[in-house]
Amino acid sequence: MYQIGTTLTQYIIEEQHTFAGARGQFTGLLNDIATACKKLASLTKKGALVGVLGTANSENVQGEIQKKMDIISNDVFIEALENNGHVAALASEEMETVYNLKVGKPRGSYLVTFDPLDGSSNMDVNVSVGTIFSILRAPVGIENPSAEDFLQAGTQQVAAGYCLYGPSTIMVLTTGRGVSMFTLDSSCGEFILTRDHVKIPEDTKEFAINVSNQRHWELPMQRYIQECIEGKEGVRGKDFNMRWVASMVAEVHRILTRGGVFMYPMDEKMRKAGKEGKLRLLYEANPMGMVIEQAGGLASTGRERILELQPYALHQRVPVVLGSKNEVQRVVDYHLA
Ligand code: P6P
């Protein structure tokens, strides 16, 4: 049990004792990630003052127009992680292929997948954005891991978390022993433990989904959302509230804080476009799924546990239903009925 007020640095040092082998590297890697997030917190706060808003007139592998901050944040993350000998390779939403370290750079025991600035389009309208990261074990003795080495099920994650750049900057981390939250004290540049052993309420009256896609949803999702909207006059017997920030990090943080269910389901429009969902498995669904499960929630595709999926591609997409245990289970029951 850690004292509220402990620094992330102290927490990481204590946590490293839970990891056999490569102990110093794990500590160093989490500190490198914290360094990247501190830099991104500073940049997102300055926004237009340092000219980081707007588009970069380029597309990422997803075919999405990249924001200047997508590219800047990706570079910040690479710079923070590639020099200290804690990682063997990186994979990012913003890079089509695996990022192998330059010749001569020391290799470490871990792989990191990350979405450097999830919800970046919200930057231009000053709404919260965040970084999502997932830590996997690197293959032993491989100088330059390939994409195949990243294709590990979510249950293989060593650690996962996110950093939310909102009214305050909050780093949320799990190393497989519960979920801890650290708030950045920018006056001293330290992340301070503000919540430990976070638990998501098993029930909720709040759902998050982009309802503009409603006409494309599969019938079980149509049924579930309709029942929420019918409120206490309907079969649910209670009224629901809806939220949609269009920033997964903000949605997940709200759920960790007060419960809720977040859904980005498969739909007919995606199927016709040959897509298997909106969100990416390796650097959105898996890390968030680990955090949610470690806080007592569920993370499903609507039919299967996300963390048990065997990835087949670096940028694979999946449907996502995550949050309060009993509500996610209801959505799954409707899909499996
Ligand atoms: P839509 C942000 O682009 C993101 O990947 C998630 O953070 C967010 O939940 C979702 O897409 C928003 O999607 O279709 O509402 O813009």
CSV table of C-alpha atoms and ligand atoms in Angstrom, one decimal:
chain,number,residue,atom,x,y,z
A,1,MET,CA,0.0,0.0,0.0
A,2,TYR,CA,1.5,3.4,-1.0
A,3,GLN,CA,1.0,6.6,0.9
A,4,ILE,CA,-1.0,9.2,-1.1
A,5,GLY,CA,1.5,11.9,-1.9
A,6,THR,CA,4.2,9.3,-2.9
A,7,THR,CA,5.9,10.3,-6.1
A,8,LEU,CA,5.7,8.2,-9.3
A,9,THR,CA,9.5,7.8,-9.1
A,10,GLN,CA,9.3,6.2,-5.6
A,11,TYR,CA,6.3,4.1,-6.7
A,12,ILE,CA,8.2,2.7,-9.7
A,13,ILE,CA,11.3,1.9,-7.6
A,14,GLU,CA,9.1,-0.1,-5.2
A,15,GLU,CA,7.2,-1.8,-8.0
A,16,GLN,CA,10.3,-3.0,-9.7
A,17,HIS,CA,10.7,-5.6,-7.0
A,18,THR,CA,7.7,-7.4,-8.4
A,19,PHE,CA,9.5,-8.0,-11.7
A,20,ALA,CA,12.0,-10.8,-12.1
A,21,GLY,CA,14.9,-9.9,-14.4
A,22,ALA,CA,15.5,-6.6,-16.2
A,23,ARG,CA,14.4,-4.8,-13.0
A,24,GLY,CA,16.4,-1.7,-13.6
A,25,GLN,CA,15.1,-1.5,-17.1
A,26,PHE,CA,11.5,-1.6,-16.1
A,27,THR,CA,12.0,1.3,-13.7
A,28,GLY,CA,13.9,3.2,-16.3
A,29,LEU,CA,11.3,2.6,-19.0
A,30,LEU,CA,8.4,3.9,-16.8
A,31,ASN,CA,10.5,6.9,-16.0
A,32,ASP,CA,11.1,7.5,-19.7
A,33,ILE,CA,7.4,7.3,-20.4
A,34,ALA,CA,6.7,9.7,-17.5
A,35,THR,CA,9.3,12.1,-19.0
A,36,ALA,CA,7.6,11.9,-22.5
A,37,CYS,CA,4.2,12.6,-20.8
A,38,LYS,CA,5.5,15.6,-18.9
A,39,LYS,CA,6.8,17.1,-22.2
A,40,LEU,CA,3.5,16.5,-23.9
A,41,ALA,CA,1.6,18.0,-21.0
A,42,SER,CA,3.7,21.2,-21.4
A,43,LEU,CA,3.2,21.2,-25.2
A,44,THR,CA,-0.6,20.6,-25.0
A,45,LYS,CA,-1.0,23.4,-22.4
A,46,LYS,CA,0.8,25.9,-24.7
A,47,GLY,CA,-1.2,24.9,-27.9
A,48,ALA,CA,-1.4,27.8,-30.2
A,49,LEU,CA,1.2,29.7,-28.3
A,50,VAL,CA,3.9,27.4,-29.8
A,51,GLY,CA,2.1,26.8,-33.1
A,52,VAL,CA,1.3,23.1,-32.5
A,53,LEU,CA,-2.4,23.3,-33.5
A,54,GLY,CA,-3.9,22.4,-36.9
A,55,THR,CA,-3.1,19.8,-39.5
A,56,ALA,CA,0.3,18.7,-40.8
A,57,ASN,CA,-1.0,18.1,-44.4
A,58,SER,CA,0.0,14.4,-44.1
A,59,GLU,CA,-1.8,11.1,-43.5
A,60,ASN,CA,-1.0,8.3,-41.0
A,61,VAL,CA,-1.3,4.6,-41.8
A,62,GLN,CA,-5.0,4.8,-40.8
A,63,GLY,CA,-5.5,7.2,-43.7
A,64,GLU,CA,-6.3,10.0,-41.2
A,65,ILE,CA,-5.1,13.5,-41.7
A,66,GLN,CA,-2.3,14.0,-39.1
A,67,LYS,CA,-2.4,16.9,-36.8
A,68,LYS,CA,0.9,18.7,-36.1
A,69,MET,CA,0.7,17.4,-32.6
A,70,ASP,CA,0.3,13.8,-33.8
A,71,ILE,CA,3.8,14.0,-35.4
A,72,ILE,CA,5.3,16.1,-32.6
A,73,SER,CA,4.0,13.8,-29.9
A,74,ASN,CA,5.2,10.8,-31.7
A,75,ASP,CA,8.7,12.3,-32.0
A,76,VAL,CA,8.7,13.2,-28.3
A,77,PHE,CA,7.9,9.7,-27.3
A,78,ILE,CA,10.6,8.1,-29.6
A,79,GLU,CA,13.2,10.6,-28.3
A,80,ALA,CA,12.3,9.8,-24.7
A,81,LEU,CA,12.4,6.0,-25.2
A,82,GLU,CA,15.1,5.2,-27.8
A,83,ASN,CA,18.3,6.3,-26.0
A,84,ASN,CA,18.3,4.6,-22.6
A,85,GLY,CA,18.5,0.9,-23.4
A,86,HIS,CA,15.1,-0.1,-22.0
A,87,VAL,CA,13.3,-0.9,-25.2
A,88,ALA,CA,14.1,-3.1,-28.2
A,89,ALA,CA,11.5,-1.5,-30.6
A,90,LEU,CA,8.5,0.7,-30.7
A,91,ALA,CA,5.1,0.7,-32.5
A,92,SER,CA,2.8,3.7,-32.8
A,93,GLU,CA,-0.5,4.7,-34.3
A,94,GLU,CA,1.4,7.3,-36.2
A,95,MET,CA,4.0,4.9,-37.8
A,96,GLU,CA,3.1,2.3,-40.4
A,97,THR,CA,5.9,-0.1,-39.5
A,98,VAL,CA,7.8,-1.0,-36.3
A,99,TYR,CA,10.3,1.6,-35.2
A,100,ASN,CA,13.7,-0.2,-34.9
A,101,LEU,CA,16.4,1.6,-32.9
A,102,LYS,CA,19.3,3.1,-34.8
A,103,VAL,CA,22.5,1.1,-35.1
A,104,GLY,CA,24.6,1.4,-31.9
A,105,LYS,CA,21.6,2.4,-29.7
A,106,PRO,CA,21.4,0.0,-26.6
A,107,ARG,CA,18.6,-2.5,-26.8
A,108,GLY,CA,16.4,-3.4,-23.8
A,109,SER,CA,14.0,-6.1,-22.7
A,110,TYR,CA,10.7,-4.4,-23.6
A,111,LEU,CA,8.5,-3.4,-26.5
A,112,VAL,CA,6.2,-0.4,-26.2
A,113,THR,CA,3.1,0.3,-28.3
A,114,PHE,CA,1.6,3.8,-28.0
A,115,ASP,CA,-1.0,6.2,-29.3
A,116,PRO,CA,1.0,9.4,-28.6
A,117,LEU,CA,-1.9,11.7,-28.7
A,118,ASP,CA,-5.3,10.0,-28.7
A,119,GLY,CA,-8.2,12.3,-29.7
A,120,SER,CA,-5.8,14.8,-31.1
A,121,SER,CA,-8.5,16.5,-33.2
A,122,ASN,CA,-9.8,17.8,-29.8
A,123,MET,CA,-6.6,19.8,-29.4
A,124,ASP,CA,-7.9,22.4,-31.9
A,125,VAL,CA,-11.0,22.9,-29.8
A,126,ASN,CA,-9.2,22.8,-26.4
A,127,VAL,CA,-10.8,19.5,-25.2
A,128,SER,CA,-8.9,16.9,-23.2
A,129,VAL,CA,-6.5,14.6,-25.1
A,130,GLY,CA,-4.2,11.8,-23.9
A,131,THR,CA,-1.4,9.4,-24.5
A,132,ILE,CA,-2.0,5.6,-24.3
A,133,PHE,CA,0.9,3.1,-23.8
A,134,SER,CA,1.3,-0.6,-23.5
A,135,ILE,CA,4.5,-2.5,-22.4
A,136,LEU,CA,5.3,-6.0,-23.7
A,137,ARG,CA,8.3,-8.2,-23.3
A,138,ALA,CA,10.7,-8.2,-26.2
A,139,PRO,CA,12.0,-11.4,-27.8
A,140,VAL,CA,15.3,-12.5,-26.3
A,141,GLY,CA,18.4,-11.9,-28.4
A,142,ILE,CA,16.6,-10.2,-31.3
A,143,GLU,CA,18.5,-7.0,-32.4
A,144,ASN,CA,15.6,-5.7,-34.4
A,145,PRO,CA,12.2,-7.1,-33.4
A,146,SER,CA,9.6,-7.3,-36.2
A,147,ALA,CA,5.9,-6.6,-36.3
A,148,GLU,CA,5.2,-10.2,-35.5
A,149,ASP,CA,7.0,-9.8,-32.1
A,150,PHE,CA,4.4,-7.2,-31.2
A,151,LEU,CA,1.5,-9.5,-31.9
A,152,GLN,CA,1.0,-10.6,-28.3
A,153,ALA,CA,-2.4,-11.0,-26.6
A,154,GLY,CA,-3.3,-8.3,-24.2
A,155,THR,CA,-2.9,-10.8,-21.3
A,156,GLN,CA,0.9,-10.6,-22.1
A,157,GLN,CA,1.1,-6.9,-21.2
A,158,VAL,CA,3.7,-6.2,-18.5
A,159,ALA,CA,2.1,-2.8,-17.8
A,160,ALA,CA,-0.2,-0.3,-19.4
A,161,GLY,CA,-1.7,3.1,-18.8
A,162,TYR,CA,-2.4,6.5,-20.1
A,163,CYS,CA,-1.8,10.2,-19.4
A,164,LEU,CA,-4.7,12.5,-19.6
A,165,TYR,CA,-4.0,16.1,-20.5
A,166,GLY,CA,-7.0,17.9,-19.1
A,167,PRO,CA,-7.6,20.6,-16.4
A,168,SER,CA,-4.9,18.6,-14.6
A,169,THR,CA,-2.4,16.1,-16.1
A,170,ILE,CA,-3.1,12.6,-14.7
A,171,MET,CA,-1.0,9.5,-15.3
A,172,VAL,CA,-2.9,6.3,-14.7
A,173,LEU,CA,-0.8,3.1,-14.5
A,174,THR,CA,-1.1,-0.6,-13.8
A,175,THR,CA,1.7,-3.1,-13.6
A,176,GLY,CA,-0.8,-5.9,-13.0
A,177,ARG,CA,-1.4,-5.2,-9.3
A,178,GLY,CA,-4.2,-2.7,-9.4
A,179,VAL,CA,-4.6,0.8,-10.8
A,180,SER,CA,-2.9,3.9,-9.5
A,181,MET,CA,-3.4,7.6,-10.4
A,182,PHE,CA,-0.7,10.3,-10.3
A,183,THR,CA,-1.4,14.0,-10.7
A,184,LEU,CA,1.4,16.2,-12.2
A,185,ASP,CA,2.6,18.9,-9.9
A,186,SER,CA,4.0,21.2,-12.5
A,187,SER,CA,5.6,23.4,-9.9
A,188,CYS,CA,8.1,20.6,-9.2
A,189,GLY,CA,7.7,18.4,-12.3
A,190,GLU,CA,6.7,15.3,-10.3
A,191,PHE,CA,3.7,13.0,-10.7
A,192,ILE,CA,2.2,12.6,-7.2
A,193,LEU,CA,0.1,9.6,-6.2
A,194,THR,CA,-3.5,10.9,-5.7
A,195,ARG,CA,-5.5,7.6,-5.9
A,196,ASP,CA,-4.4,4.0,-5.4
A,197,HIS,CA,-6.2,0.6,-5.9
A,198,VAL,CA,-8.9,2.3,-8.1
A,199,LYS,CA,-12.1,0.4,-8.3
A,200,ILE,CA,-14.9,0.9,-10.9
A,201,PRO,CA,-18.5,0.7,-9.6
A,202,GLU,CA,-20.0,-2.5,-10.9
A,203,ASP,CA,-23.3,-0.7,-11.9
A,204,THR,CA,-23.8,2.6,-13.7
A,205,LYS,CA,-26.4,4.9,-15.2
A,206,GLU,CA,-24.0,6.5,-17.7
A,207,PHE,CA,-23.2,5.3,-21.2
A,208,ALA,CA,-20.8,6.8,-23.8
A,209,ILE,CA,-21.3,6.1,-27.5
A,210,ASN,CA,-21.3,8.1,-30.7
A,211,VAL,CA,-25.1,8.0,-31.4
A,212,SER,CA,-24.7,9.5,-34.9
A,213,ASN,CA,-23.8,6.0,-36.0
A,214,GLN,CA,-27.0,4.4,-34.5
A,215,ARG,CA,-28.5,3.5,-37.9
A,216,HIS,CA,-25.4,1.3,-38.7
A,217,TRP,CA,-25.2,-0.6,-35.4
A,218,GLU,CA,-26.0,-4.3,-35.1
A,219,LEU,CA,-29.3,-5.1,-33.5
A,220,PRO,CA,-28.0,-6.1,-30.0
A,221,MET,CA,-26.4,-2.7,-29.7
A,222,GLN,CA,-29.6,-1.0,-31.0
A,223,ARG,CA,-31.5,-2.8,-28.3
A,224,TYR,CA,-29.2,-2.0,-25.5
A,225,ILE,CA,-29.0,1.8,-26.3
A,226,GLN,CA,-32.8,2.0,-26.9
A,227,GLU,CA,-33.4,0.5,-23.4
A,228,CYS,CA,-31.0,3.0,-21.9
A,229,ILE,CA,-32.8,5.9,-23.7
A,230,GLU,CA,-36.3,4.6,-22.5
A,231,GLY,CA,-35.1,5.1,-19.0
A,232,LYS,CA,-37.2,4.3,-16.0
A,233,GLU,CA,-40.4,3.9,-18.1
A,234,GLY,CA,-38.7,1.1,-19.9
A,235,VAL,CA,-37.3,-2.4,-19.0
A,236,ARG,CA,-34.3,-0.9,-17.3
A,237,GLY,CA,-36.4,0.8,-14.7
A,238,LYS,CA,-33.8,3.7,-14.3
A,239,ASP,CA,-32.9,6.8,-16.2
A,240,PHE,CA,-29.5,7.0,-17.9
A,241,ASN,CA,-27.1,9.9,-18.7
A,242,MET,CA,-25.0,10.0,-21.8
A,243,ARG,CA,-21.5,11.4,-22.4
A,244,TRP,CA,-19.3,11.5,-25.5
A,245,VAL,CA,-16.0,13.4,-25.4
A,246,ALA,CA,-14.6,11.8,-28.6
A,247,SER,CA,-11.4,11.2,-26.6
A,248,MET,CA,-11.1,7.7,-25.4
A,249,VAL,CA,-8.6,8.6,-22.6
A,250,ALA,CA,-11.2,11.1,-21.2
A,251,GLU,CA,-14.0,8.6,-21.4
A,252,VAL,CA,-11.9,5.8,-19.7
A,253,HIS,CA,-10.8,8.3,-17.0
A,254,ARG,CA,-14.4,9.2,-16.3
A,255,ILE,CA,-15.3,5.5,-16.0
A,256,LEU,CA,-12.4,4.9,-13.6
A,257,THR,CA,-13.6,7.9,-11.5
A,258,ARG,CA,-17.4,7.3,-11.3
A,259,GLY,CA,-18.3,4.2,-13.4
A,260,GLY,CA,-19.9,4.0,-16.8
A,261,VAL,CA,-19.8,2.0,-20.0
A,262,PHE,CA,-17.9,3.1,-23.2
A,263,MET,CA,-18.8,1.6,-26.5
A,264,TYR,CA,-17.3,1.9,-30.0
A,265,PRO,CA,-19.1,-1.1,-31.6
A,266,MET,CA,-18.8,-2.7,-35.0
A,267,ASP,CA,-21.3,-1.4,-37.5
A,268,GLU,CA,-22.5,-1.9,-41.1
A,269,LYS,CA,-20.6,1.1,-42.4
A,270,MET,CA,-17.3,-0.2,-41.1
A,271,ARG,CA,-18.1,-3.7,-42.4
A,272,LYS,CA,-18.7,-2.3,-45.9
A,273,ALA,CA,-15.4,-0.4,-45.6
A,274,GLY,CA,-13.6,-3.7,-44.7
A,275,LYS,CA,-12.9,-2.5,-41.2
A,276,GLU,CA,-13.3,-4.6,-38.0
A,277,GLY,CA,-14.0,-1.6,-35.7
A,278,LYS,CA,-12.8,1.9,-35.1
A,279,LEU,CA,-10.3,1.6,-32.2
A,280,ARG,CA,-6.9,-0.1,-32.5
A,281,LEU,CA,-6.2,-3.3,-30.6
A,282,LEU,CA,-2.5,-3.0,-29.7
A,283,TYR,CA,-2.3,0.6,-28.5
A,284,GLU,CA,-5.9,1.5,-27.5
A,285,ALA,CA,-8.1,-1.5,-26.7
A,286,ASN,CA,-5.4,-3.7,-25.0
A,287,PRO,CA,-3.8,-1.1,-22.7
A,288,MET,CA,-7.2,0.4,-21.8
A,289,GLY,CA,-8.6,-3.1,-21.4
A,290,MET,CA,-5.8,-4.0,-18.9
A,291,VAL,CA,-6.4,-0.8,-16.9
A,292,ILE,CA,-10.2,-1.4,-16.8
A,293,GLU,CA,-9.9,-5.1,-15.8
A,294,GLN,CA,-7.3,-4.2,-13.1
A,295,ALA,CA,-9.9,-1.8,-11.7
A,296,GLY,CA,-12.6,-4.5,-11.6
A,297,GLY,CA,-14.3,-3.7,-14.9
A,298,LEU,CA,-14.8,-5.6,-18.1
A,299,ALA,CA,-13.3,-5.0,-21.6
A,300,SER,CA,-15.0,-6.9,-24.4
A,301,THR,CA,-15.5,-6.7,-28.2
A,302,GLY,CA,-19.2,-7.3,-27.4
A,303,ARG,CA,-18.6,-11.0,-27.8
A,304,GLU,CA,-15.1,-11.8,-26.6
A,305,ARG,CA,-12.7,-10.6,-23.9
A,306,ILE,CA,-10.4,-8.1,-25.6
A,307,LEU,CA,-7.2,-9.2,-23.7
A,308,GLU,CA,-7.5,-12.7,-25.0
A,309,LEU,CA,-7.6,-11.8,-28.7
A,310,GLN,CA,-4.6,-13.1,-30.6
A,311,PRO,CA,-3.5,-10.0,-32.7
A,312,TYR,CA,-2.7,-10.6,-36.4
A,313,ALA,CA,-1.7,-7.1,-37.5
A,314,LEU,CA,0.0,-4.1,-35.9
A,315,HIS,CA,-2.8,-1.7,-36.7
A,316,GLN,CA,-5.7,-4.1,-36.3
A,317,ARG,CA,-9.0,-2.6,-35.2
A,318,VAL,CA,-11.6,-4.1,-32.8
A,319,PRO,CA,-15.0,-3.2,-31.5
A,320,VAL,CA,-14.8,-2.0,-27.9
A,321,VAL,CA,-17.3,-2.2,-25.0
A,322,LEU,CA,-15.7,-1.5,-21.6
A,323,GLY,CA,-16.4,-0.2,-18.1
A,324,SER,CA,-18.7,-1.1,-15.2
A,325,LYS,CA,-18.8,-4.9,-15.0
A,326,ASN,CA,-22.6,-5.6,-14.8
A,327,GLU,CA,-23.4,-3.1,-17.7
A,328,VAL,CA,-20.7,-4.6,-20.0
A,329,GLN,CA,-21.9,-8.1,-19.2
A,330,ARG,CA,-25.5,-7.0,-20.2
A,331,VAL,CA,-24.2,-5.8,-23.6
A,332,VAL,CA,-22.3,-9.0,-24.1
A,333,ASP,CA,-25.4,-11.1,-23.1
A,334,TYR,CA,-27.4,-9.2,-25.7
A,335,HIS,CA,-24.8,-9.9,-28.4
A,336,LEU,CA,-24.5,-13.6,-27.5
A,337,ALA,CA,-28.3,-14.2,-27.1
B,1,P6P,P1,-15.6,9.6,-33.3
B,1,P6P,C1,-10.1,9.5,-31.2
B,1,P6P,O1,-9.9,9.8,-32.6
B,1,P6P,C2,-10.6,8.1,-31.1
B,1,P6P,O2,-9.7,7.2,-31.6
B,1,P6P,C3,-11.0,7.8,-29.6
B,1,P6P,O3,-10.1,8.5,-28.7
B,1,P6P,C4,-12.4,8.3,-29.5
B,1,P6P,O4,-13.1,7.6,-28.5
B,1,P6P,C5,-13.0,8.0,-30.9
B,1,P6P,O5,-11.9,8.0,-31.8
B,1,P6P,C6,-13.9,9.1,-31.3
B,1,P6P,O6,-14.5,8.7,-32.6
B,1,P6P,O7,-16.1,8.7,-34.4
B,1,P6P,O8,-16.6,10.0,-32.3
B,1,P6P,O9,-14.8,10.8,-33.8
